[in-house]
Structures are given as structure tokens and as C-alpha cells.
mmCIF file of C-alpha atoms in Angstrom:
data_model
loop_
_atom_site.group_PDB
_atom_site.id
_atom_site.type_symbol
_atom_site.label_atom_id
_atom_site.label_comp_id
_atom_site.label_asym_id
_atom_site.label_seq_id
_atom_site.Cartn_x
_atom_site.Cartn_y
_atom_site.Cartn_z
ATOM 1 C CA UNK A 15 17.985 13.175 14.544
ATOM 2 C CA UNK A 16 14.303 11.733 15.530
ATOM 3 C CA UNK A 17 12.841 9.460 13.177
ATOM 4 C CA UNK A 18 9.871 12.270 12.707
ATOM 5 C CA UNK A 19 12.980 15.027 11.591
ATOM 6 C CA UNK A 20 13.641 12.609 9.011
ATOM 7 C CA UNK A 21 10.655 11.822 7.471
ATOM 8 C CA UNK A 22 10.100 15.603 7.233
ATOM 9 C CA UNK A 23 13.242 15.840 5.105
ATOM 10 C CA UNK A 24 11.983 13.008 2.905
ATOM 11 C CA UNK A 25 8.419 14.114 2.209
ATOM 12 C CA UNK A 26 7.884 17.830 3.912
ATOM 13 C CA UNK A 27 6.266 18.347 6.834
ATOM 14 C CA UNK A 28 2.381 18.395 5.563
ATOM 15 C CA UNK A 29 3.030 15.144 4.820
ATOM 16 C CA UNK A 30 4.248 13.723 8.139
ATOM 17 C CA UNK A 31 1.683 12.825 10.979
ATOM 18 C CA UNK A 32 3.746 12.572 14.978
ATOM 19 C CA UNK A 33 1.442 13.841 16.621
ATOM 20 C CA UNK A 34 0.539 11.457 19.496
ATOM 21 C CA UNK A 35 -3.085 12.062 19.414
ATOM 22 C CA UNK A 36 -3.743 11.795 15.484
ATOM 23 C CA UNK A 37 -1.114 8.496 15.931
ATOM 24 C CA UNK A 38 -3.905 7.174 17.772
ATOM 25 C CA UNK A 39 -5.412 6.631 14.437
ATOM 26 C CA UNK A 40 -2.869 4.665 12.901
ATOM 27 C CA UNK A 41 -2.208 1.977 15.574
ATOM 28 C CA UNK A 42 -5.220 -0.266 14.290
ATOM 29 C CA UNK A 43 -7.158 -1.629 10.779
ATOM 30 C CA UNK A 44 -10.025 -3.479 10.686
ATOM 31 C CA UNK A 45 -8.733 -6.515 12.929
ATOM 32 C CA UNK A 46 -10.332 -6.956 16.397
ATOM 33 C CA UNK A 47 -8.157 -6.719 19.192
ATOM 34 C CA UNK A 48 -4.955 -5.364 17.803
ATOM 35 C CA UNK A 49 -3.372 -2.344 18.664
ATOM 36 C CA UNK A 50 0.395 -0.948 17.880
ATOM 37 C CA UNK A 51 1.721 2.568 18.863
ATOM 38 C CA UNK A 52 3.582 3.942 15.741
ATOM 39 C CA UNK A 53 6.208 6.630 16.499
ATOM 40 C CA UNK A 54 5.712 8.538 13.085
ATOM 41 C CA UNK A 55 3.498 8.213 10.004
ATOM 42 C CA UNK A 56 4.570 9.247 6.141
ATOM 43 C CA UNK A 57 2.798 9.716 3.305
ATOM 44 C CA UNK A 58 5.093 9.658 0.563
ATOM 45 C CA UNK A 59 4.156 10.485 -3.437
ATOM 46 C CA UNK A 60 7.090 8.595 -5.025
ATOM 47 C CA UNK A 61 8.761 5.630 -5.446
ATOM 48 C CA UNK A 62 11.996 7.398 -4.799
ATOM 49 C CA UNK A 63 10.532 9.130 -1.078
ATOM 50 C CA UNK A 64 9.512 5.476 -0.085
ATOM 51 C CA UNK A 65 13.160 3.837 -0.521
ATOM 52 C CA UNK A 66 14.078 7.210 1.314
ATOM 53 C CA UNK A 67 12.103 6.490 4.091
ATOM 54 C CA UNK A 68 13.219 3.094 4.554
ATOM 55 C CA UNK A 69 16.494 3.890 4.647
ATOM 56 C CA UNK A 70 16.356 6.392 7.158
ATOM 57 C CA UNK A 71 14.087 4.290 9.371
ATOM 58 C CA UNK A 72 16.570 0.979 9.110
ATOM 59 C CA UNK A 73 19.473 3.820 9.845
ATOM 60 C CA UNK A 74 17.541 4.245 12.608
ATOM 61 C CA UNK A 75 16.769 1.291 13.694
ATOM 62 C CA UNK A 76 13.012 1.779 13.775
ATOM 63 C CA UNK A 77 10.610 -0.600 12.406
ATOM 64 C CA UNK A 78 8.573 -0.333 9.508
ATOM 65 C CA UNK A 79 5.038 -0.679 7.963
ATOM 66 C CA UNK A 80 3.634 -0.133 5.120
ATOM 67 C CA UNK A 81 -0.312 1.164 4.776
ATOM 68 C CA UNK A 82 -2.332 1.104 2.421
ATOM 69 C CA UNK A 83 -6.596 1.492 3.164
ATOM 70 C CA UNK A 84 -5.573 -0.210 6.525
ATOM 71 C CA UNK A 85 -8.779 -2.959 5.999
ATOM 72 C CA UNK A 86 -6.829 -5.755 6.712
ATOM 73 C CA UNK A 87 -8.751 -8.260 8.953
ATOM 74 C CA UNK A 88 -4.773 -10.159 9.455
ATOM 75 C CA UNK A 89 -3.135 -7.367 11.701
ATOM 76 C CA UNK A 90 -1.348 -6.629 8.519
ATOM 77 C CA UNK A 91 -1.653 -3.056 9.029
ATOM 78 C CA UNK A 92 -0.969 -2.882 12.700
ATOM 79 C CA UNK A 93 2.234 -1.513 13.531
ATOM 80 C CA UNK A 94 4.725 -2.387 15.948
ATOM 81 C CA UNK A 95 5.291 -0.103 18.790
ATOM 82 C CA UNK A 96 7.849 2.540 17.631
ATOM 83 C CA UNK A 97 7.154 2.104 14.051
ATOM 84 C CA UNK A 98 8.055 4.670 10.924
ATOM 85 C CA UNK A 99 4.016 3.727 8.951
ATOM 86 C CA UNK A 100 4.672 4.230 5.349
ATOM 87 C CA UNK A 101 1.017 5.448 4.196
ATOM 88 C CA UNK A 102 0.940 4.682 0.069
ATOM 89 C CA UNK A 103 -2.619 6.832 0.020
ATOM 90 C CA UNK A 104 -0.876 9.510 -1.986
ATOM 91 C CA UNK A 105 0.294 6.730 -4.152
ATOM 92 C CA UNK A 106 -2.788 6.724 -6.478
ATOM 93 C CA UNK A 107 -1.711 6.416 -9.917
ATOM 94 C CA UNK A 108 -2.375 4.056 -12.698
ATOM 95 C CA UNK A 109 0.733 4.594 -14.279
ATOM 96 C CA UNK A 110 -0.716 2.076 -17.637
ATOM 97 C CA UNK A 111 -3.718 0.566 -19.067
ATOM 98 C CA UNK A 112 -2.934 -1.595 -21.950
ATOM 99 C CA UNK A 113 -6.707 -2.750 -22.956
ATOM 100 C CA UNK A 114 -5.125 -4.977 -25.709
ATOM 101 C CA UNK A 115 -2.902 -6.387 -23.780
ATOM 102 C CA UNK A 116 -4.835 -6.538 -20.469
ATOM 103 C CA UNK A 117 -1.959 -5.037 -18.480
ATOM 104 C CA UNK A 118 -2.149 -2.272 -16.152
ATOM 105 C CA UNK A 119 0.704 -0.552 -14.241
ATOM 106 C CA UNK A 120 -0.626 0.679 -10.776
ATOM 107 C CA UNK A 121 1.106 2.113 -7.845
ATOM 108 C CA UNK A 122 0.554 0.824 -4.434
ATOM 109 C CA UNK A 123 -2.085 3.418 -2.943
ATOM 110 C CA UNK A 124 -4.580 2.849 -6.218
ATOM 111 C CA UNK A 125 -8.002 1.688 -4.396
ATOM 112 C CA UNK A 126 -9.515 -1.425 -5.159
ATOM 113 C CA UNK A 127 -12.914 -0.253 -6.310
ATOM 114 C CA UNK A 128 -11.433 2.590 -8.435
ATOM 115 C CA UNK A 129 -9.620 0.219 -10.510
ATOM 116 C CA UNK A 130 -12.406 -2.215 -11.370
ATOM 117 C CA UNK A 131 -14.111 0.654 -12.342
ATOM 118 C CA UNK A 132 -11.506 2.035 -14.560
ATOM 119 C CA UNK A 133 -10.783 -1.524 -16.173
ATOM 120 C CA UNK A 134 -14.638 -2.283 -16.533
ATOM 121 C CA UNK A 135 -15.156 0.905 -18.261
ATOM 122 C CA UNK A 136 -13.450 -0.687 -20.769
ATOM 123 C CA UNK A 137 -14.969 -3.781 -20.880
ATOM 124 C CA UNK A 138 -12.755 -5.747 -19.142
ATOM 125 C CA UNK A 139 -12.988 -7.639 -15.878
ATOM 126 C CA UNK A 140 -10.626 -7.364 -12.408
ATOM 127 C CA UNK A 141 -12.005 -10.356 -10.635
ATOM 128 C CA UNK A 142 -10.025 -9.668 -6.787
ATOM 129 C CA UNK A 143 -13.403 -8.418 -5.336
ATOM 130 C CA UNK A 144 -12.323 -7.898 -1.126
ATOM 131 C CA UNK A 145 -15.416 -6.846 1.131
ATOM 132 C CA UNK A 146 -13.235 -4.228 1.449
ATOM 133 C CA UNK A 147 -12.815 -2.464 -2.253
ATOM 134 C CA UNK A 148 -14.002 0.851 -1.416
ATOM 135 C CA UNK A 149 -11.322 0.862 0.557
ATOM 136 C CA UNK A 150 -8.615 -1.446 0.165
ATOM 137 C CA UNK A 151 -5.707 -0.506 -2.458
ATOM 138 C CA UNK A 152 -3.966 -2.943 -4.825
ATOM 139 C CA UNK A 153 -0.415 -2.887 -2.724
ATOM 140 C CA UNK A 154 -2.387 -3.973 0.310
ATOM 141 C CA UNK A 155 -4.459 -6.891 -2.211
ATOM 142 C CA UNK A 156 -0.827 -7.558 -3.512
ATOM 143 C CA UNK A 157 0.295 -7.795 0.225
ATOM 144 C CA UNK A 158 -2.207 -9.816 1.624
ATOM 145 C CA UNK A 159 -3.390 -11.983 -1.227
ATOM 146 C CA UNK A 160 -6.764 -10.587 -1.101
ATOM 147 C CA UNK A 161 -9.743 -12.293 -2.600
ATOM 148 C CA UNK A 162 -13.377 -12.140 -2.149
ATOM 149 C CA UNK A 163 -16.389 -14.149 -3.129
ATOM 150 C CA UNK A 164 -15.331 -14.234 -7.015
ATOM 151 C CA UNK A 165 -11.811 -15.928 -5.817
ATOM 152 C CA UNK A 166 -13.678 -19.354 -5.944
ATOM 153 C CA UNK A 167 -14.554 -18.405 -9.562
ATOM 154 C CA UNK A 168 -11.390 -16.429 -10.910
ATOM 155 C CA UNK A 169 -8.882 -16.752 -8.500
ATOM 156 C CA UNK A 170 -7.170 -14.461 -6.170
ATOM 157 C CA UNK A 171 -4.754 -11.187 -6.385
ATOM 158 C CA UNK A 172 -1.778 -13.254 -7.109
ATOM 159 C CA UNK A 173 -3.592 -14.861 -9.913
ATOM 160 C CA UNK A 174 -3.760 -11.298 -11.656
ATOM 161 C CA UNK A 175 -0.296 -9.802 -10.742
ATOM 162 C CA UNK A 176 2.899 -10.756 -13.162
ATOM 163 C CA UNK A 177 5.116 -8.329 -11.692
ATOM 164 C CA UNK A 178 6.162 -6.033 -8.772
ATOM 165 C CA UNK A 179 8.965 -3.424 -7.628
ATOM 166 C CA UNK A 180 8.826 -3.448 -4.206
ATOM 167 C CA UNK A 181 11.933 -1.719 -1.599
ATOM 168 C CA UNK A 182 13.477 -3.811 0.213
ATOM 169 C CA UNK A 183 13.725 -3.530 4.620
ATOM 170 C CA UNK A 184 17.126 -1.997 3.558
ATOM 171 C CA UNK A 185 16.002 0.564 1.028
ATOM 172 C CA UNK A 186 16.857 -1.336 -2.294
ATOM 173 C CA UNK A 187 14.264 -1.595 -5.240
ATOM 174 C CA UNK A 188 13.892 -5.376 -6.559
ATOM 175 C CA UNK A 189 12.272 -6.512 -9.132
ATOM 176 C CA UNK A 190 10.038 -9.385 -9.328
ATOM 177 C CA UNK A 191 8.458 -10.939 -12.856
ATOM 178 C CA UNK A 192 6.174 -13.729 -13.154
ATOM 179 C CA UNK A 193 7.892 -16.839 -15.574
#
């Protein structure tokens, strides 16, 4: 079964891009000079579709990457040739805002802007400011470390996240807390 059958099962097929001329678009970010050929890109809505996909891509064999705004100036979000992409721009919800507590629960496709917006709203301050925030999302911040010219005041995404559940290359959700 072809890696693009799969992810078809996984997320339905308005939600699945193979076709070799809109792949085009997903072979690059914002680095100069790179260039990958994915094989299929997925845009899953859940937690549970991701681990999904990764399974049937490492059953496969195929590589995967995960995307998030693709604004990456580190070839983070280039693929290798042959790749399953995991797009997270479905992935948009803030799951909690504790103002008291200062603790937010995102998933990965929340945008960067979008979020300072929502936090300053209530009068508090996300300092990770990336060129990028109109269109970088927190799981590619997380991913990268992402900073931006208030780093060198506040500090930079690591600084602000205590925890993550991530899926693992073979489809397992861990757990990671900050001591």
C-alpha cells in the first residue's frame, strides 16, 4: 500500500497533498539553497492521526518531517527525498490559558503571533519574538529553539516551555516535564 493510500486512511483524502506539482511546494522553507522532494504531505487535526501517521510511515520505511509555518532559516523544514511531511497547520488550538498561573497548553500548529496576542490580551508577556511570528508556530519555536531580538532580554523558547508530548520516530507518545 503507497505511503499516500495510507495517509488517506489516517486523515481522509482532503487532507492529503501527492500531487507532484503542489509537492513542489513543500520541498523548501525559508533557507537558501535547500531543496527536498517529499513523496506525500498530511495534515493531521489530532494528536492521535499524528502517532498514526508515524507509524505507518516507519512501517513503511519512509522518512519523516514534521511542518509547522515552514520559516525555518536551519533546513529544519526541508524534507528528505521520499519523505511522509507531517503539516501541524490544522493543529491550532490553545488547549489552556491559566492567567494565574501563567501556563498555557498549545498544540503544535498554534502561530507565533496569534499567541502573543492572545496572552497579551491579558496582560501578560510571551517574550520568543522570531522575525518570523506571523508565521512561525510554537512546535516549530519548540523545535528549533527560536528566539528573536527580545532573547538577549528574556531568553529563548526553551526558557518558556516546562513540558512537551511529542511521538516518537516509532509512533509512541513521551512525555517530557521540566524539574
Amino acid at each position: 500500500m503507497s505511503l499516500a493510500v495510507l495517509a488517506r486512511s489516517v486523515v481522509g483524502s482532503g487532507n492529503v497533498i501527492d500531487d507532484p506539482d503542489a509537492l513542489w511546494t513543500y520541498g523548501y522553507d525559508a533557507t537558501m539553497g535547500f531543496r527536498g522532494h517529499p513523496a506525500v504531505v498530511a495534515f493531521p487535526g489530532t494528536e492521535l492521526e499524528v502517532q498514526r501517521l508515524v507509524r505507518a510511515a516507519a512501517a513503511a520505511g519512509a522518512p519523516i518531517l514534521p511542518r509547522g509555518g515552514a520559516t525555518s532559516l536551519a533546513a529544519s523544514a526541508v524534507p528528505p527525498d521520499g519523505a511522509l511531511v507531517i503539516d501541524t497547520n490544522r493543529m491550532q488550538e490553545i488547549l489552556a490559558l491559566d492567567v494565574q498561573s501563567q501556563f498555557a497548553v498549545v498544540q503544535p500548529g498554534v502561530v507565533t503571533h496569534v499567541f502573543r496576542e492572545l496572552v497579551a490580551a491579558h496582560g501578560l508577556l510571551y517574550p520568543p519574538d522570531p522575525s518570523s511570528e506571523a508565521g512561525s508556530t510554537l512546535g516549530g519555536n519548540a523545535a528549533t529553539n527560536a528566539g528573536g531580538a527580545s532573547a538577549f532580554k528574556y531568553g529563548v523558547t526553551r526558557d518558556f516551555v516546562t513540558g512537551l508530548r511529542a511521538v516518537t520516530a516509532h509512533g509512541e507518545i513521551v512525555e517530557a516535564d521540566r524539574p
